[in-house]
Short mmCIF file of C-alpha atoms and ligand atoms in Angstrom, two decimals:
data_model
loop_
_atom_site.label_atom_id
_atom_site.label_comp_id
_atom_site.label_asym_id
_atom_site.label_seq_id
_atom_site.Cartn_x
_atom_site.Cartn_y
_atom_site.Cartn_z
CA MET Z 266 -19.94 21.82 -4.06
CA ASN Z 267 -16.15 21.99 -4.09
CA ALA Z 268 -14.19 19.11 -5.54
CA PRO Z 269 -12.54 17.00 -2.82
CA ALA Z 270 -9.02 18.11 -1.91
CA ARG Z 271 -6.17 16.43 -3.73
CA ILE Z 272 -3.38 15.48 -1.34
CA ASP Z 273 0.02 14.01 -2.29
CA LEU Z 274 2.17 13.04 0.70
CA HIS Z 275 5.43 11.72 -0.80
CA THR Z 276 7.68 13.72 -3.15
CA HIS Z 277 11.40 14.39 -3.71
CA SER Z 278 13.34 17.50 -4.70
CA THR Z 279 16.92 18.26 -5.79
CA VAL Z 280 17.76 18.23 -2.11
CA SER Z 281 17.85 14.44 -2.58
CA ASP Z 282 17.28 12.59 -5.86
CA GLY Z 283 14.40 14.55 -7.41
CA THR Z 284 14.92 16.97 -10.29
CA ASP Z 285 12.80 19.97 -9.17
CA THR Z 286 14.14 22.41 -6.58
CA PRO Z 287 11.94 22.56 -3.46
CA ARG Z 288 10.46 25.84 -4.72
CA ALA Z 289 9.80 24.43 -8.21
CA LEU Z 290 8.27 21.30 -6.70
CA VAL Z 291 5.68 23.29 -4.77
CA ARG Z 292 4.85 25.29 -7.88
CA ALA Z 293 4.51 22.07 -9.86
CA ALA Z 294 2.14 20.78 -7.18
CA LEU Z 295 -0.11 23.82 -7.64
CA ALA Z 296 0.04 23.43 -11.42
CA ALA Z 297 -0.91 19.75 -11.06
CA GLY Z 298 -4.05 20.76 -9.17
CA LEU Z 299 -2.91 19.57 -5.75
CA ASP Z 300 -4.26 21.24 -2.60
CA VAL Z 301 -1.65 19.72 -0.28
CA VAL Z 302 1.84 18.41 -0.92
CA ALA Z 303 4.41 16.89 1.43
CA LEU Z 304 8.12 17.13 0.66
CA THR Z 305 9.84 13.94 1.85
CA ASP Z 306 13.43 13.97 0.65
CA HIS Z 307 15.65 11.01 1.48
CA ASP Z 308 17.28 11.35 4.90
CA THR Z 309 17.27 15.15 5.01
CA TRP Z 310 15.08 18.08 5.95
CA ALA Z 311 17.25 20.56 4.03
CA GLY Z 312 14.54 21.49 1.50
CA LEU Z 313 11.67 22.04 3.91
CA ASP Z 314 12.10 25.73 4.73
CA GLU Z 315 12.29 26.75 1.06
CA ALA Z 316 9.30 24.59 0.16
CA ALA Z 317 7.19 25.79 3.10
CA GLU Z 318 7.91 29.41 2.28
CA GLU Z 319 6.92 28.99 -1.36
CA ALA Z 320 3.80 27.00 -0.42
CA GLU Z 321 2.70 29.79 1.90
CA ARG Z 322 3.41 32.38 -0.79
CA ILE Z 323 1.42 30.69 -3.56
CA GLY Z 324 -1.29 29.15 -1.39
CA VAL Z 325 -0.68 25.39 -1.40
CA GLY Z 326 -1.06 23.29 1.74
CA PHE Z 327 2.28 21.92 2.87
CA LEU Z 328 3.33 19.10 5.17
CA PRO Z 329 7.03 18.78 6.08
CA GLY Z 330 8.55 15.31 6.07
CA ALA Z 331 11.46 13.06 5.27
CA GLU Z 332 11.87 9.52 3.91
CA VAL Z 333 14.22 7.69 6.25
CA SER Z 334 16.33 4.85 4.84
CA CYS Z 335 15.90 1.77 7.03
CA GLU Z 336 16.45 -1.95 6.79
CA ARG Z 337 14.83 -5.15 7.87
CA LEU Z 338 16.61 -8.50 7.60
CA GLY Z 339 19.27 -6.85 5.48
CA ARG Z 340 16.79 -5.48 2.95
CA SER Z 341 16.17 -1.79 2.33
CA VAL Z 342 12.81 -0.38 3.49
CA HIS Z 343 11.70 3.26 3.68
CA LEU Z 344 9.95 5.11 6.50
CA LEU Z 345 8.19 8.44 5.96
CA ALA Z 346 8.34 10.75 8.98
CA TYR Z 347 5.93 13.69 9.05
CA GLY Z 348 6.33 16.75 11.23
CA GLY Z 349 8.25 16.43 14.49
CA ASP Z 350 11.16 18.22 16.10
CA ARG Z 351 13.87 18.81 13.52
CA THR Z 352 16.36 19.55 16.29
CA HIS Z 353 15.81 16.23 18.12
CA PRO Z 354 19.41 15.14 18.87
CA GLY Z 355 18.82 11.41 18.40
CA LEU Z 356 17.03 11.71 15.06
CA VAL Z 357 19.41 14.42 13.81
CA ALA Z 358 22.38 12.17 14.65
CA GLU Z 359 20.79 9.17 12.95
CA LEU Z 360 20.18 11.13 9.74
CA VAL Z 361 23.80 12.36 9.82
CA ARG Z 362 24.96 8.76 10.12
CA ILE Z 363 22.73 7.57 7.26
CA ARG Z 364 23.91 10.38 4.97
CA ALA Z 365 27.55 9.62 5.79
CA GLY Z 366 26.91 6.04 4.67
CA ARG Z 367 25.49 7.34 1.38
CA THR Z 368 28.62 9.40 0.69
CA ASP Z 369 31.08 6.76 1.85
CA ARG Z 370 29.87 4.03 -0.51
CA ILE Z 371 30.26 6.08 -3.70
CA PRO Z 372 33.99 5.30 -4.29
CA GLU Z 373 33.36 1.55 -4.06
CA MET Z 374 30.40 1.80 -6.44
CA LEU Z 375 32.62 3.65 -8.91
CA ARG Z 376 35.37 1.02 -8.54
CA ARG Z 377 32.83 -1.67 -9.38
CA LEU Z 378 31.50 0.24 -12.37
CA GLY Z 379 35.10 0.72 -13.53
CA ARG Z 380 35.70 -3.01 -13.37
CA LEU Z 381 32.52 -3.47 -15.41
CA GLY Z 382 33.99 -1.25 -18.12
CA MET Z 383 32.07 1.90 -17.14
CA PRO Z 384 34.67 4.18 -15.56
CA LEU Z 385 33.30 7.29 -13.83
CA THR Z 386 34.98 9.85 -11.58
CA GLU Z 387 33.48 11.31 -8.43
CA ASP Z 388 33.42 14.64 -10.25
CA GLN Z 389 31.24 13.17 -12.99
CA VAL Z 390 28.76 12.05 -10.33
CA ALA Z 391 29.00 15.42 -8.55
CA VAL Z 392 27.68 17.14 -11.71
CA HIS Z 393 24.36 15.37 -11.04
CA ALA Z 394 24.45 15.27 -7.24
CA ARG Z 395 25.22 19.02 -7.17
CA ASP Z 396 25.04 20.20 -3.56
CA THR Z 397 22.68 17.54 -2.22
CA PRO Z 398 23.46 16.48 1.32
CA SER Z 399 21.96 13.07 0.48
CA ILE Z 400 23.75 11.56 -2.52
CA GLY Z 401 22.15 8.39 -3.89
CA ARG Z 402 22.26 5.77 -6.60
CA PRO Z 403 20.07 7.90 -8.92
CA HIS Z 404 22.91 10.45 -9.11
CA VAL Z 405 25.32 7.67 -10.13
CA ALA Z 406 22.69 6.50 -12.62
CA ASP Z 407 22.48 10.01 -14.09
CA ALA Z 408 26.27 10.05 -14.55
CA MET Z 409 26.05 6.65 -16.28
CA VAL Z 410 23.41 8.06 -18.63
CA ALA Z 411 25.51 11.17 -19.34
CA ALA Z 412 28.53 8.97 -20.13
CA GLY Z 413 26.44 6.97 -22.58
CA TYR Z 414 26.70 3.67 -20.66
CA VAL Z 415 22.93 3.28 -20.25
CA ALA Z 416 19.85 5.01 -21.67
CA SER Z 417 18.02 5.84 -18.43
CA ARG Z 418 18.00 5.71 -14.63
CA ASP Z 419 15.80 2.64 -14.89
CA GLU Z 420 18.31 0.86 -17.11
CA ALA Z 421 21.16 1.73 -14.72
CA PHE Z 422 19.20 0.24 -11.81
CA ALA Z 423 17.97 -2.82 -13.68
CA GLY Z 424 21.45 -3.65 -14.99
CA TYR Z 425 23.78 -2.63 -12.15
CA LEU Z 426 22.55 -0.53 -9.22
CA ALA Z 427 19.50 -2.35 -7.81
CA GLU Z 428 19.93 -4.22 -4.51
CA GLY Z 429 22.12 -7.22 -5.27
CA GLY Z 430 23.21 -5.79 -8.64
CA SER Z 431 26.84 -5.95 -9.81
CA ALA Z 432 27.62 -2.35 -8.80
CA TYR Z 433 25.43 -2.32 -5.68
CA VAL Z 434 27.16 -1.46 -2.41
CA GLU Z 435 25.44 -1.68 0.96
CA ARG Z 436 25.29 1.31 3.26
CA TYR Z 437 24.30 1.93 6.87
CA SER Z 438 20.62 2.16 7.73
CA PRO Z 439 18.80 1.61 11.02
CA ASP Z 440 16.48 -1.30 11.70
CA ILE Z 441 12.90 -0.31 10.84
CA ALA Z 442 11.56 -0.98 14.36
CA ASP Z 443 14.28 1.17 15.92
CA ALA Z 444 13.57 3.91 13.38
CA VAL Z 445 9.83 3.88 14.19
CA GLY Z 446 10.74 4.40 17.85
CA LEU Z 447 13.19 7.18 17.07
CA VAL Z 448 10.78 9.02 14.77
CA ARG Z 449 8.10 8.83 17.49
CA ALA Z 450 10.61 10.05 20.09
CA ALA Z 451 11.20 13.10 17.90
CA GLY Z 452 7.44 13.78 17.86
CA ALA Z 453 7.12 12.90 14.18
CA VAL Z 454 4.54 10.55 12.68
CA PRO Z 455 5.99 7.36 11.11
CA VAL Z 456 4.27 6.01 7.98
CA LEU Z 457 5.84 3.19 5.95
CA ALA Z 458 6.59 4.11 2.33
CA HIS Z 459 5.61 1.56 -0.36
CA PRO Z 460 5.74 -1.41 2.06
CA TRP Z 461 5.19 -3.96 -0.69
CA GLY Z 462 6.99 -2.20 -3.54
CA ARG Z 463 9.83 -3.96 -5.40
CA GLY Z 464 9.32 -7.31 -3.68
CA SER Z 465 9.58 -5.99 -0.12
CA ARG Z 466 6.45 -7.86 0.97
CA ASP Z 467 8.82 -10.73 1.92
CA VAL Z 468 10.36 -8.62 4.68
CA LEU Z 469 7.20 -6.70 5.62
CA PRO Z 470 4.41 -9.31 5.62
CA PRO Z 471 1.13 -8.48 7.42
CA HIS Z 472 2.22 -9.86 10.81
CA VAL Z 473 5.34 -7.65 10.72
CA LEU Z 474 3.24 -4.60 9.84
CA GLU Z 475 1.03 -5.45 12.81
CA ALA Z 476 4.07 -5.72 15.11
CA LEU Z 477 5.36 -2.35 13.85
CA VAL Z 478 1.97 -0.78 14.62
CA GLU Z 479 2.38 -2.01 18.19
CA GLN Z 480 5.76 -0.24 18.21
CA GLY Z 481 4.20 3.05 17.10
CA LEU Z 482 3.85 2.88 13.33
CA ALA Z 483 0.95 5.16 12.34
CA GLY Z 484 0.19 3.56 8.96
CA TRP Z 485 1.51 2.96 5.46
CA GLU Z 486 1.18 3.92 1.86
CA ALA Z 487 -1.38 1.71 0.21
CA ASP Z 488 -1.76 3.54 -3.08
CA HIS Z 489 1.67 3.71 -4.73
CA VAL Z 490 2.76 2.92 -8.30
CA ASP Z 491 5.02 0.11 -7.05
CA HIS Z 492 2.00 -1.80 -5.65
CA THR Z 493 -0.39 -3.92 -7.69
CA GLU Z 494 -4.08 -3.18 -7.45
CA ALA Z 495 -4.55 -6.30 -5.29
CA GLU Z 496 -1.75 -5.19 -2.95
CA ARG Z 497 -3.30 -1.73 -2.62
CA ALA Z 498 -6.65 -3.23 -1.69
CA GLU Z 499 -5.07 -5.60 0.83
CA LEU Z 500 -3.07 -2.79 2.45
CA HIS Z 501 -6.24 -0.71 2.81
CA VAL Z 502 -8.09 -3.60 4.44
CA LEU Z 503 -5.20 -4.33 6.80
CA ALA Z 504 -4.93 -0.66 7.83
CA GLU Z 505 -8.65 -0.50 8.48
CA ARG Z 506 -8.53 -3.66 10.59
CA LEU Z 507 -5.65 -2.29 12.68
CA GLY Z 508 -7.08 1.24 12.89
CA VAL Z 509 -4.10 2.93 11.20
CA LEU Z 510 -3.70 5.26 8.23
CA ALA Z 511 -3.58 4.09 4.61
CA THR Z 512 -2.21 6.88 2.43
CA GLY Z 513 -1.77 7.37 -1.30
CA SER Z 514 1.09 9.30 -2.89
CA SER Z 515 3.07 9.77 -6.07
CA ASP Z 516 6.68 9.42 -4.85
CA TYR Z 517 7.35 12.11 -7.47
CA HIS Z 518 11.02 12.57 -8.49
CA GLY Z 519 10.53 15.14 -11.30
CA THR Z 520 11.94 13.81 -14.56
CA GLY Z 521 13.90 11.20 -12.59
CA LYS Z 522 10.98 8.76 -12.50
CA THR Z 523 8.46 8.87 -15.31
CA ARG Z 524 5.86 6.58 -13.74
CA ASN Z 525 5.35 8.89 -10.75
CA PRO Z 526 3.68 12.16 -11.88
CA LEU Z 527 2.40 14.39 -9.06
CA GLY Z 528 -1.02 13.27 -7.88
CA VAL Z 529 -0.91 9.87 -9.63
CA HIS Z 530 -2.10 8.58 -6.26
CA THR Z 531 -3.58 10.76 -3.53
CA THR Z 532 -4.62 10.52 0.10
CA ASP Z 533 -8.23 10.67 1.21
CA PRO Z 534 -9.01 14.03 2.91
CA SER Z 535 -10.29 12.32 6.07
CA THR Z 536 -7.08 10.27 6.32
CA TYR Z 537 -5.07 13.45 5.87
CA ALA Z 538 -7.09 15.19 8.59
CA GLU Z 539 -6.23 12.34 10.97
CA LEU Z 540 -2.53 12.50 9.99
CA ARG Z 541 -2.51 16.27 10.62
CA ARG Z 542 -4.08 15.70 14.00
CA LEU Z 543 -1.28 13.25 14.87
CA VAL Z 544 1.38 15.65 13.56
CA GLU Z 545 -0.01 18.51 15.64
CA ARG Z 546 -0.41 16.52 18.84
P1 AMP Q 110 19.49 5.13 -2.69
O1 AMP Q 110 18.85 6.33 -2.07
O2 AMP Q 110 20.90 5.34 -3.12
O3 AMP Q 110 19.32 3.88 -1.87
O4 AMP Q 110 18.67 4.88 -4.05
C1 AMP Q 110 17.29 4.59 -3.92
C2 AMP Q 110 16.49 5.48 -4.81
O5 AMP Q 110 16.73 5.13 -6.15
C3 AMP Q 110 15.00 5.30 -4.62
O6 AMP Q 110 14.48 6.17 -3.70
C4 AMP Q 110 14.46 5.59 -5.98
O7 AMP Q 110 14.36 6.97 -6.18
C5 AMP Q 110 15.54 5.10 -6.89
N1 AMP Q 110 15.35 3.69 -7.34
C6 AMP Q 110 15.41 2.58 -6.59
N2 AMP Q 110 15.24 1.49 -7.34
C7 AMP Q 110 15.07 1.92 -8.60
C8 AMP Q 110 14.83 1.26 -9.83
N3 AMP Q 110 14.75 -0.08 -9.92
N4 AMP Q 110 14.69 2.02 -10.94
C9 AMP Q 110 14.78 3.36 -10.85
N5 AMP Q 110 15.00 4.04 -9.71
C10 AMP Q 110 15.13 3.33 -8.59
ZN1 ZN Q 111 14.36 8.52 -4.42
FE1 FE Q 112 11.23 5.07 -1.20
FE1 FE Q 113 10.49 8.19 -2.16
#
């Protein structure tokens, strides 16, 4: 009998804040023994064509996606969107607006770091952001590491860049319920990323997850490194009770996040089959 398929539905490339190009990411997925990988860069679909082409060429299953930056009650939450119409005017416009917010906050972040005694120029950040359309705090963190201010991305976040940190600057993101509606309108399948990671259970408690399901949410990641074992179990039970998907994924960022190797968590093949059915509908 064949081993069950290994399916990883949440990864990042250099098109956002990962460190593998889309092509390299797909190759890494094959090397890691995955049968299916989804590329879900932050707020952009720019890597999907390259990744899909390479996946086809080397024989890895591929699911196109994006991780949409959202908020609830002023706190950042992330929504995975699988498949859908990548020319949908409303969703395209929303992603443009979110990415503009990413770019626009960089100068203020650098001013704050300067005041904290860690001067950096936009050019120093650009070395790490390269040509990404979706610049993020990890690129600033990489510039801080290169300048010798901190030892790692994690240290940059823990000391300065995490939500509420001394160099943190807010940016535009849509309300999660509105985003679920918009993703659905574009024919894509909305799945919450790490709903209870990094303390976000406060803003996404079970009754809010239930309300979002009523608004079209198709499920959430249960198995994710930012969830405890108890949280994973509870998210599986809740998904089962509500009849929605509970996925498992790595949230791989290449060398940018060491706790998230490809396939560290995977999605059950029957759950993936249901997701595919929703994507293709
Ligand atoms: P941004 O896209 O600018 O909002 O930055 C968020 C991204 O930074 C996340 O998707 C993660 O890749 C990374 N990140 C967030 N929090 C941390 C943290 N505490 N340590 C390391 N990386 C983080
Ligand atoms: Zn990221
Ligand atoms: Fe995320
Ligand atoms: Fe992610």
